[in-house]
mmCIF file of C-alpha atoms in Angstrom:
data_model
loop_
_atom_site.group_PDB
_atom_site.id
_atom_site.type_symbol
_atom_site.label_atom_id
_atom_site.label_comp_id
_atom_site.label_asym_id
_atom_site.label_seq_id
_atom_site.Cartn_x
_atom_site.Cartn_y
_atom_site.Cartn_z
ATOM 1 C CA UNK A 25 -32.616 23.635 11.473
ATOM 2 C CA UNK A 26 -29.048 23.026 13.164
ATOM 3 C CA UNK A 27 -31.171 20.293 15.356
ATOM 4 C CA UNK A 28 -32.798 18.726 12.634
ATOM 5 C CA UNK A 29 -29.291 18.124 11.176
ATOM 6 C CA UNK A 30 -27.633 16.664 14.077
ATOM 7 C CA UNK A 31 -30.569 14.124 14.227
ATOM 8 C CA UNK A 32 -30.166 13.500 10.951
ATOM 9 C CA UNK A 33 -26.451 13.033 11.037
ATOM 10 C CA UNK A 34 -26.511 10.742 14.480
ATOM 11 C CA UNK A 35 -28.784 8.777 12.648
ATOM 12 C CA UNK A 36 -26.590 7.873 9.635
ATOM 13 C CA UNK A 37 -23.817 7.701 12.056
ATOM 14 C CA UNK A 38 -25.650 5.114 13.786
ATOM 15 C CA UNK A 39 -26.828 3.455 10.450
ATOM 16 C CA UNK A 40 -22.882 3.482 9.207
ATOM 17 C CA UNK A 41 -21.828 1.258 12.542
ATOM 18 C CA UNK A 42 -25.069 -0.666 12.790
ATOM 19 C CA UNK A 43 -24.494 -1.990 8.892
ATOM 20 C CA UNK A 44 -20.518 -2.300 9.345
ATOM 21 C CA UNK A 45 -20.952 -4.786 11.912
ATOM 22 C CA UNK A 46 -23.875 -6.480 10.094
ATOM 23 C CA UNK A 47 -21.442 -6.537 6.728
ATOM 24 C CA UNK A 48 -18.783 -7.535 8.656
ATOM 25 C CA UNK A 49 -20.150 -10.860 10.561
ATOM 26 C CA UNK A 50 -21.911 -12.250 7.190
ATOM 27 C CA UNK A 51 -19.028 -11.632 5.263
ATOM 28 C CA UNK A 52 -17.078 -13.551 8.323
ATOM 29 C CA UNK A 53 -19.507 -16.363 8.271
ATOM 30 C CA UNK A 54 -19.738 -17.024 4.992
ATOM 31 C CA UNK A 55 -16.512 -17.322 2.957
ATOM 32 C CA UNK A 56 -14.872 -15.532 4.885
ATOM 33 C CA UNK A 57 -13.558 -17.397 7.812
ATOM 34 C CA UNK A 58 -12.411 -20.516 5.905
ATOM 35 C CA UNK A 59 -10.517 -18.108 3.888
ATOM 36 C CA UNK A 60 -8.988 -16.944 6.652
ATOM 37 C CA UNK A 61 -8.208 -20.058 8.283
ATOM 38 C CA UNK A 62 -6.576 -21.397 4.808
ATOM 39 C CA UNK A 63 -4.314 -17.840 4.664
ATOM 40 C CA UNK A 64 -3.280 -18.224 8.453
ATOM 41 C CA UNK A 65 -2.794 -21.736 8.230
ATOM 42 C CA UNK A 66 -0.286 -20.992 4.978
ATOM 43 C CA UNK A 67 1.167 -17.866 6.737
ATOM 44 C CA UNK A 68 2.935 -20.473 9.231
ATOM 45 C CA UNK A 69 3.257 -23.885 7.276
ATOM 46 C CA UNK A 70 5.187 -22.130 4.317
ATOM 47 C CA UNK A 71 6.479 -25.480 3.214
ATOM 48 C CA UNK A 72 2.977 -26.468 1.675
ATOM 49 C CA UNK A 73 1.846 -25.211 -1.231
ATOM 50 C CA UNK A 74 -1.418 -23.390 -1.667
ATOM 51 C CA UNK A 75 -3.854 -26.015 -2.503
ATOM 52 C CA UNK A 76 -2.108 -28.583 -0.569
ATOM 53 C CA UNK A 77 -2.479 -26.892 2.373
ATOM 54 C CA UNK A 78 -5.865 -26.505 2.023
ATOM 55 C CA UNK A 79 -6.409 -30.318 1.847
ATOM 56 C CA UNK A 80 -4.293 -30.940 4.677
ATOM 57 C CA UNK A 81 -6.592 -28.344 6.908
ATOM 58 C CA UNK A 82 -9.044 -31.015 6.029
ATOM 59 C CA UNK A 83 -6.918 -34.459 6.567
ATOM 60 C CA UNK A 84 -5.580 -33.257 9.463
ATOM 61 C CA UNK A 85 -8.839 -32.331 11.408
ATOM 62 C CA UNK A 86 -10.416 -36.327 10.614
ATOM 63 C CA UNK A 87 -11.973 -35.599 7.368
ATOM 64 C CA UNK A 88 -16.040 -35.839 6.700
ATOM 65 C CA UNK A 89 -17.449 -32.848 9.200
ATOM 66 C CA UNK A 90 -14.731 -32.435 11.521
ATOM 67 C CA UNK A 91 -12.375 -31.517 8.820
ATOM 68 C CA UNK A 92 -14.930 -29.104 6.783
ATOM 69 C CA UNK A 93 -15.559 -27.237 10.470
ATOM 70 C CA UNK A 94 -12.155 -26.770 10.874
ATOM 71 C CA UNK A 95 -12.438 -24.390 8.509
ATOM 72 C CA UNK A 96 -14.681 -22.536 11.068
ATOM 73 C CA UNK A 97 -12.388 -22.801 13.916
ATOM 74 C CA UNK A 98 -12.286 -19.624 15.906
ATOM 75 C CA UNK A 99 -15.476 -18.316 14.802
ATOM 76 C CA UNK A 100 -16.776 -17.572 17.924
ATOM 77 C CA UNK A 101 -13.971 -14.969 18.250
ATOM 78 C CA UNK A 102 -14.021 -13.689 14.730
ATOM 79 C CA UNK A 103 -18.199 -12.698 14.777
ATOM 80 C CA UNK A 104 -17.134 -10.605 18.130
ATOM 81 C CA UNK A 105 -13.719 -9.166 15.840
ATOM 82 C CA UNK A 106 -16.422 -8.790 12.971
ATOM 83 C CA UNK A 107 -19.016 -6.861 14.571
ATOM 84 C CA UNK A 108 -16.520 -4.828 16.755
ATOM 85 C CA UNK A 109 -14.237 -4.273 13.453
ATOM 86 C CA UNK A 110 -16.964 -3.610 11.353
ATOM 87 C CA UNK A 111 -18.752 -0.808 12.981
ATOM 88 C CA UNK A 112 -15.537 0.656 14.256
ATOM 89 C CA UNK A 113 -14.792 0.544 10.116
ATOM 90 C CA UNK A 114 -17.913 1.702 8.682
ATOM 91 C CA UNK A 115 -18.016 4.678 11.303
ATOM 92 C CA UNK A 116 -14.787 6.172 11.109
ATOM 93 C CA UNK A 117 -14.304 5.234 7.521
ATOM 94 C CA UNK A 118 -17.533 7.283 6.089
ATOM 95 C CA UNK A 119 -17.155 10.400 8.523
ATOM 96 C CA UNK A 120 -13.080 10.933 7.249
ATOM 97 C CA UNK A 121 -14.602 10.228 3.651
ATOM 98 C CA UNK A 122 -17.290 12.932 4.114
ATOM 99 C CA UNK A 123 -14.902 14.942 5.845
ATOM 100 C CA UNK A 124 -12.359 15.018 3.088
ATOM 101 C CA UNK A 125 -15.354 15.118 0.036
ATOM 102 C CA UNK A 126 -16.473 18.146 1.899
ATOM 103 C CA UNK A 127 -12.758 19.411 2.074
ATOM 104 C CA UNK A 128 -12.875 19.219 -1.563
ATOM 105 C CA UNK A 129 -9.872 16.417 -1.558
ATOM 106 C CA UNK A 130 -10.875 13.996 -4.817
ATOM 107 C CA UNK A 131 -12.921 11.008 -4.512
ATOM 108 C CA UNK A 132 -9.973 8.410 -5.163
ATOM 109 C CA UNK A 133 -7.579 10.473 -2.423
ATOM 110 C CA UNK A 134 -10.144 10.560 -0.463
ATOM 111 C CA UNK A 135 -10.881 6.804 -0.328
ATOM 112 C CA UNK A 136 -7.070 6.061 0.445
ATOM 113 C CA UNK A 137 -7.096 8.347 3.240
ATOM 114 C CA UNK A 138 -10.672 7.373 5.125
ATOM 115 C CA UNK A 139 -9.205 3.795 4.298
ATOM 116 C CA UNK A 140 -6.138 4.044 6.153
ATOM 117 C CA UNK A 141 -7.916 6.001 9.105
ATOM 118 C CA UNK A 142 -10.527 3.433 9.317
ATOM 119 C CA UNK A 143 -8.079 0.768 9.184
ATOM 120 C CA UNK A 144 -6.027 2.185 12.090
ATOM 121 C CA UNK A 145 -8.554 2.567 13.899
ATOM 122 C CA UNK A 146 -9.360 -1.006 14.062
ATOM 123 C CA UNK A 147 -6.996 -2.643 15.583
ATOM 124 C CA UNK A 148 -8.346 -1.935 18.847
ATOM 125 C CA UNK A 149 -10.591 -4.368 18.740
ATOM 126 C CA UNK A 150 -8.910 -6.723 16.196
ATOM 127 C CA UNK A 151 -5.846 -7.362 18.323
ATOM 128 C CA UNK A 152 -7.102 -9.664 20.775
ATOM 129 C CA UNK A 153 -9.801 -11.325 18.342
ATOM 130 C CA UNK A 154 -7.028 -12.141 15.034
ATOM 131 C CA UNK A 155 -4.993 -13.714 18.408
ATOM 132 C CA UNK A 156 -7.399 -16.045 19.358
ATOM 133 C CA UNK A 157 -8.078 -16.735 15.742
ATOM 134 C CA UNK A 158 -4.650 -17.866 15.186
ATOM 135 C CA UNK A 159 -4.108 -19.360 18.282
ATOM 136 C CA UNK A 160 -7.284 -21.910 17.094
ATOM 137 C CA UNK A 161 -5.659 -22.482 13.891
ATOM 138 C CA UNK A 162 -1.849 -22.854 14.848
ATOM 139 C CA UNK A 163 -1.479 -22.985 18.454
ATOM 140 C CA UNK A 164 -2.889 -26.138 20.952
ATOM 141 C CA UNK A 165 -5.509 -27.278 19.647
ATOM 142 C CA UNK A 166 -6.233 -29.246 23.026
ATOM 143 C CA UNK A 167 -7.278 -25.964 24.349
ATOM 144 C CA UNK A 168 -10.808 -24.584 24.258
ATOM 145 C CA UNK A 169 -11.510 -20.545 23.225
ATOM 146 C CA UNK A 170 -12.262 -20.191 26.813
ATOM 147 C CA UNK A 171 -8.730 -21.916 28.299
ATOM 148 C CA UNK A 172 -6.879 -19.917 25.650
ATOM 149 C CA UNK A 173 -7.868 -16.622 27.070
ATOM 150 C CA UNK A 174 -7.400 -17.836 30.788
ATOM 151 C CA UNK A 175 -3.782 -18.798 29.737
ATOM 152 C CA UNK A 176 -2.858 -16.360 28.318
ATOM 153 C CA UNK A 177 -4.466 -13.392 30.534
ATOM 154 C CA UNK A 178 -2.635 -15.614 33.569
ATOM 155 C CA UNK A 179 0.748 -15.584 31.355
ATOM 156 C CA UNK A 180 1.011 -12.079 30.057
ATOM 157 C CA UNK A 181 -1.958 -10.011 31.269
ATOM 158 C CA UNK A 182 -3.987 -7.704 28.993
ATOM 159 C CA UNK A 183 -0.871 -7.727 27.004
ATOM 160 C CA UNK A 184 -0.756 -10.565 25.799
ATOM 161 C CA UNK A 185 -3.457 -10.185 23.384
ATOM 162 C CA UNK A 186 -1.548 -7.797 21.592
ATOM 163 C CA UNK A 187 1.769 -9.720 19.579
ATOM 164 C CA UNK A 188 2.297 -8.586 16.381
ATOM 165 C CA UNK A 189 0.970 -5.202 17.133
ATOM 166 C CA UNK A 190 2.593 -3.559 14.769
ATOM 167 C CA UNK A 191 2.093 -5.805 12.100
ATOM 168 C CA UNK A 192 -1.673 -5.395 12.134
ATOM 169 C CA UNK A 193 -1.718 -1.846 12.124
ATOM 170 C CA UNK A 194 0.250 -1.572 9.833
ATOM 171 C CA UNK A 195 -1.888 -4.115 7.110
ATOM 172 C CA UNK A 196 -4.925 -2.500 8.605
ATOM 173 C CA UNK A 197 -3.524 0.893 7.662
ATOM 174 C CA UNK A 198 -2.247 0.021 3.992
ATOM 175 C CA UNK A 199 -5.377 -2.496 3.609
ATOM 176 C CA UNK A 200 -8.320 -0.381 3.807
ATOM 177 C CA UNK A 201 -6.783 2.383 2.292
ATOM 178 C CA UNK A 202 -5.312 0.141 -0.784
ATOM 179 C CA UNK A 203 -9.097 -1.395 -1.074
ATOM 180 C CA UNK A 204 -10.985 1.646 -0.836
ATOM 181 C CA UNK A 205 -8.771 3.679 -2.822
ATOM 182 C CA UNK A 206 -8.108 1.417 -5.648
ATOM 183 C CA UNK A 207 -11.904 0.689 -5.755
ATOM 184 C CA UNK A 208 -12.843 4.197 -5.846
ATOM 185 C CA UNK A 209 -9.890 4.623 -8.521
ATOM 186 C CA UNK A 210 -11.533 1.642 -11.060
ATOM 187 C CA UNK A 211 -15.001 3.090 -10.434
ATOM 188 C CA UNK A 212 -13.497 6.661 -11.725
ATOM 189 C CA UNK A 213 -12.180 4.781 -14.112
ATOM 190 C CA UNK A 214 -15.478 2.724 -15.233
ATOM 191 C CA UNK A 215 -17.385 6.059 -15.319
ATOM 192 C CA UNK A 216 -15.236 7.666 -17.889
ATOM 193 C CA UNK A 217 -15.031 4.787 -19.867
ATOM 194 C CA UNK A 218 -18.805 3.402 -19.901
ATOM 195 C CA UNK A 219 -20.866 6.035 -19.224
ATOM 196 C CA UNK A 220 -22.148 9.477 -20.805
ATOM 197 C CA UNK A 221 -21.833 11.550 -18.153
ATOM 198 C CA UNK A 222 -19.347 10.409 -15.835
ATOM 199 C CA UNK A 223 -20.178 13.367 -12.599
ATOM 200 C CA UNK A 224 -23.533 12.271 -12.310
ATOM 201 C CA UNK A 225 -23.451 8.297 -13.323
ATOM 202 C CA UNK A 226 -24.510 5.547 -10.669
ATOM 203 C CA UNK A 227 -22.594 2.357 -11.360
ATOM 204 C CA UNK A 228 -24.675 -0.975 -12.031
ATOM 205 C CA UNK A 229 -24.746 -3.669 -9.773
ATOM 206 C CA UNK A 230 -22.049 -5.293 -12.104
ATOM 207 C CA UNK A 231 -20.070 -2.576 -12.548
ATOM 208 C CA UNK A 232 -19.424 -1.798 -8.569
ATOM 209 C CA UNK A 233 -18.909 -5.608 -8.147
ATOM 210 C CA UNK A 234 -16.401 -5.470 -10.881
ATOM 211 C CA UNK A 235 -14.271 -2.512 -9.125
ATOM 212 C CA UNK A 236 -14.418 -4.237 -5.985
ATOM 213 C CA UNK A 237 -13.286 -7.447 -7.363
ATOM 214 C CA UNK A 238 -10.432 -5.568 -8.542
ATOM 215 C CA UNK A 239 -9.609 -3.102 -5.889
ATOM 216 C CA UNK A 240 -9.576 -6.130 -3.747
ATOM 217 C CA UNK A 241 -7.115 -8.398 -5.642
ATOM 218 C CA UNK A 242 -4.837 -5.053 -5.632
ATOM 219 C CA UNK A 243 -5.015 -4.870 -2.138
ATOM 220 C CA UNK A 244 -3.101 -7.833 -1.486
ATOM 221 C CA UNK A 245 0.561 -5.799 -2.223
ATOM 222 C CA UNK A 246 0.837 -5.754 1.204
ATOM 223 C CA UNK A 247 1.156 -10.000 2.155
ATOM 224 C CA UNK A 248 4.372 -9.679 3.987
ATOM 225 C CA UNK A 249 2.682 -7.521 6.911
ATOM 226 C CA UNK A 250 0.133 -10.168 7.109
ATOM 227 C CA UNK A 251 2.106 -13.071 7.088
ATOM 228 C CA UNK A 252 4.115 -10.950 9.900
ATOM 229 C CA UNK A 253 1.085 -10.564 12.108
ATOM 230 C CA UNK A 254 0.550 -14.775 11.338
ATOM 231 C CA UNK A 255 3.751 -15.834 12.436
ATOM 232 C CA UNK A 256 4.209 -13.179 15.926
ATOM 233 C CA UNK A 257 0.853 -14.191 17.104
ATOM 234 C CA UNK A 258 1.866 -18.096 16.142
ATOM 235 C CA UNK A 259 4.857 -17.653 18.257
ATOM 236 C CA UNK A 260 3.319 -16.051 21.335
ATOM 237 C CA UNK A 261 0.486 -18.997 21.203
ATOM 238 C CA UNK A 262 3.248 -21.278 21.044
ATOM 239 C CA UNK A 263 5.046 -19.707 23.795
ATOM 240 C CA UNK A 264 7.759 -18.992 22.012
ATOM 241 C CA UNK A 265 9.508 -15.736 22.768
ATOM 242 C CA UNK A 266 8.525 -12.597 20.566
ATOM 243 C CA UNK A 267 10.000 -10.750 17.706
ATOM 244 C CA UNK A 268 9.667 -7.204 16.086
ATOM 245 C CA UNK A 269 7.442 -6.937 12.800
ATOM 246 C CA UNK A 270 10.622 -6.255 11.277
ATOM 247 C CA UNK A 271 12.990 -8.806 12.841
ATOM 248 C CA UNK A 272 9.918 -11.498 11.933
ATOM 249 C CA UNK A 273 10.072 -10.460 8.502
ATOM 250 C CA UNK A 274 13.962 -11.375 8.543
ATOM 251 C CA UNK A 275 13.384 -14.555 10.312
ATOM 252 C CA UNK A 276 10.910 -15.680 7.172
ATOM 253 C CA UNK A 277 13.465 -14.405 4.819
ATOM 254 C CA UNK A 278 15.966 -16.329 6.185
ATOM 255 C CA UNK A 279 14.399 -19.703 6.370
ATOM 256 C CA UNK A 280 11.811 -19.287 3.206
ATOM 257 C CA UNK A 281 13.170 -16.633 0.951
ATOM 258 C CA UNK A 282 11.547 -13.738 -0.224
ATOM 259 C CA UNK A 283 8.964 -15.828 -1.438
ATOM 260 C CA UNK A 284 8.077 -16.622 2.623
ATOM 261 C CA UNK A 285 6.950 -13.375 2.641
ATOM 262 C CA UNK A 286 3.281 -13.666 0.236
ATOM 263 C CA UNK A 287 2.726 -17.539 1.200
ATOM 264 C CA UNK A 288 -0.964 -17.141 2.208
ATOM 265 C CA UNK A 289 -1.248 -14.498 -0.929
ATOM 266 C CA UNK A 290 -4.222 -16.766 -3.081
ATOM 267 C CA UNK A 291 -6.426 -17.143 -0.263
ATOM 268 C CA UNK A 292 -5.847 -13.835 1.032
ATOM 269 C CA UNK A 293 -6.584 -12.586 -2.678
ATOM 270 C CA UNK A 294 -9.994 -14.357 -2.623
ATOM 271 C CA UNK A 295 -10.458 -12.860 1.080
ATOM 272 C CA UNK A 296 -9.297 -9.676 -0.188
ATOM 273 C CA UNK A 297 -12.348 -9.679 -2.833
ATOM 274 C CA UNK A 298 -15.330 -11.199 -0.562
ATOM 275 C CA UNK A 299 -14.782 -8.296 2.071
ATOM 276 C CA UNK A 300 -14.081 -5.568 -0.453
ATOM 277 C CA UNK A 301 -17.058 -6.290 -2.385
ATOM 278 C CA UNK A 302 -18.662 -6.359 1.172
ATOM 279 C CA UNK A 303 -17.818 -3.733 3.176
ATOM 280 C CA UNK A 304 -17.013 -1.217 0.503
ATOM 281 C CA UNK A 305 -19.169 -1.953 -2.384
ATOM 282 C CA UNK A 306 -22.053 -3.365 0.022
ATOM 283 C CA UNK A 307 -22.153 -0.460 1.807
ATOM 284 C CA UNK A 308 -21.964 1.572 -1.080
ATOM 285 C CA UNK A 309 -24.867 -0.268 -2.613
ATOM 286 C CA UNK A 310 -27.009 -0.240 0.691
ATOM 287 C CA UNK A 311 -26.379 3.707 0.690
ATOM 288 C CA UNK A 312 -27.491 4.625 -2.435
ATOM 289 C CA UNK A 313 -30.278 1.650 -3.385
ATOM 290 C CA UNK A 314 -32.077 1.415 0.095
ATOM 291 C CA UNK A 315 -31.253 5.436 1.318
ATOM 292 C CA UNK A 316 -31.613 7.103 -1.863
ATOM 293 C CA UNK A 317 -28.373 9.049 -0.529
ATOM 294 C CA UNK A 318 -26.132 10.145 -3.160
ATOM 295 C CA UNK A 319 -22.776 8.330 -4.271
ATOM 296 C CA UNK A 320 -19.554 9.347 -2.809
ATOM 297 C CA UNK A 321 -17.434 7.874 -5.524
ATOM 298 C CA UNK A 322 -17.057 11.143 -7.014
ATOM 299 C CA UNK A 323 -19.910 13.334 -8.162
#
């Protein structure tokens, strides 16, 4: 009995990573990196306004194709962030969640704590990836992926991958935990509002879309840590000497206001929904419609 459960629970530990990574990289390849080249691209020019600066991605890569693939630059790096990212997610994310279900701890507690673990745990692998992201978006652009890395291993070593450290564990942290929390929070609240019996209801399609679309735009509180992360990793690209998350957050202050600090905040809010409604309502809706296994927004 004790062996059949172990199989059974390294095989839904396996499933967990193995869809995580496949979330991640077709939420990446989809909307989801021109979204992120349009927030990074804002998180450093914070003189243009939002849809301005979208048009100027595409002026000032030569219009027709090469200024719609702009909008793809760095891809290469962001499918190996995405499947790294998203297993690394999925997998610590679920076991905390079952952990803390099992513990008894509510469903909406225990979404903002396997959020923030899962989160954390992330930036591992995200570190070097967002860098060479940014580095595509805002740094030489007469540099290939390839002479990037040799530069900047040859420069600073294995460090070197890792400015604005800080900042992305700290967004990771308060990100997955705001968008799985809040999520789990409007799907508790949906259940009590549109359906009978609220303990043993299974959301609609719509319904789980709908929380995700909102716990995602909620998620978004926490801009300045992103546009932190942006302009550290700009700066070391640039090689221009590095500052503290908190000593770049003055720095934007002082030149843009407190205002500086959520430039980057619409297309992040879009980004914000297309992975929530991915990675936590996907997987959500690829546990309980293609596994029959039970819900674990609160039963």
């Amino acid at each position: 009995m004790v062996e059949s459960t172990n199989k059974s629970g390294g095989k839904k530990t396996f499933r967990d990573a193995r869809n995580g990574g496949i979330l991640q990289m077709i939420e990446a390849a989809s909307l989801g990196m021109p979204l992120e080249v349009w927030k990074t691209h804002m998180g450093r020019h914070r003189d243009q306004a939002t849809f301005q600066a979208l048009r100027n991605i595409y002026v000032d890569n030569g219009r027709g194709f090469s200024g719609v693939s702009a909008f793809w630059r760095g891809t290469s790096a962001k499918m190996v962030e995405s499947a790294t990212k998203g297993s690394v997610l999925m997998l610590s994310k679920e076991l905390i969640k079952d952990t803390c279900l099992k513990s008894g701890i509510s469903p909406t507690y225990a979404g903002f704590i396997a959020g923030a673990g899962g989160g954390i745990t992330q930036v591992s692998v995200m570190g070097p990836c967002t860098y060479m992201v940014t580095c595509m978006v805002n740094g030489d652009k007469s540099r290939s992926m390839l002479q990037q890395i040799t530069h900047t291993w040859q420069m600073k070593g294995l460090k070197g991958f890792y400015p604005g450290g800080t900042a992305i564990a700290f967004r990771q942290a308060t990100n997955w935990a705001s968008r799985q929390g809040f999520t789990d929070a409007v799907r508790e609240v949906i259940k009590r509002s549109q359906y009978e019996n609220p303990k043993t209801a299974k959301l609609s399609v719509t319904h789980e879309v709908m929380a995700g679309v909102i716990g995602g735009t909620l998620a978004c509180w926490n801009h300045p840590f992103e546009v932190a992360r942006i302009e550290a990793q700009t700066q070391a690209a640039l090689g221009q000497p590095s500052k503290g998350m908190i000593a770049t957050m003055r720095s934007v202050v002082g030149s843009h206001g407190f205002p500086g600090l959520f430039k980057g905040v619409v297309p992040r809010v879009f980004l914000g929904i297309w992975q929530t409604t991915f990675m936590v309502t996907g997987a959500n809706l690829i546990r309980t419609r293609f596994f029959g296994e039970e819900s674990k927004m609160g039963h």
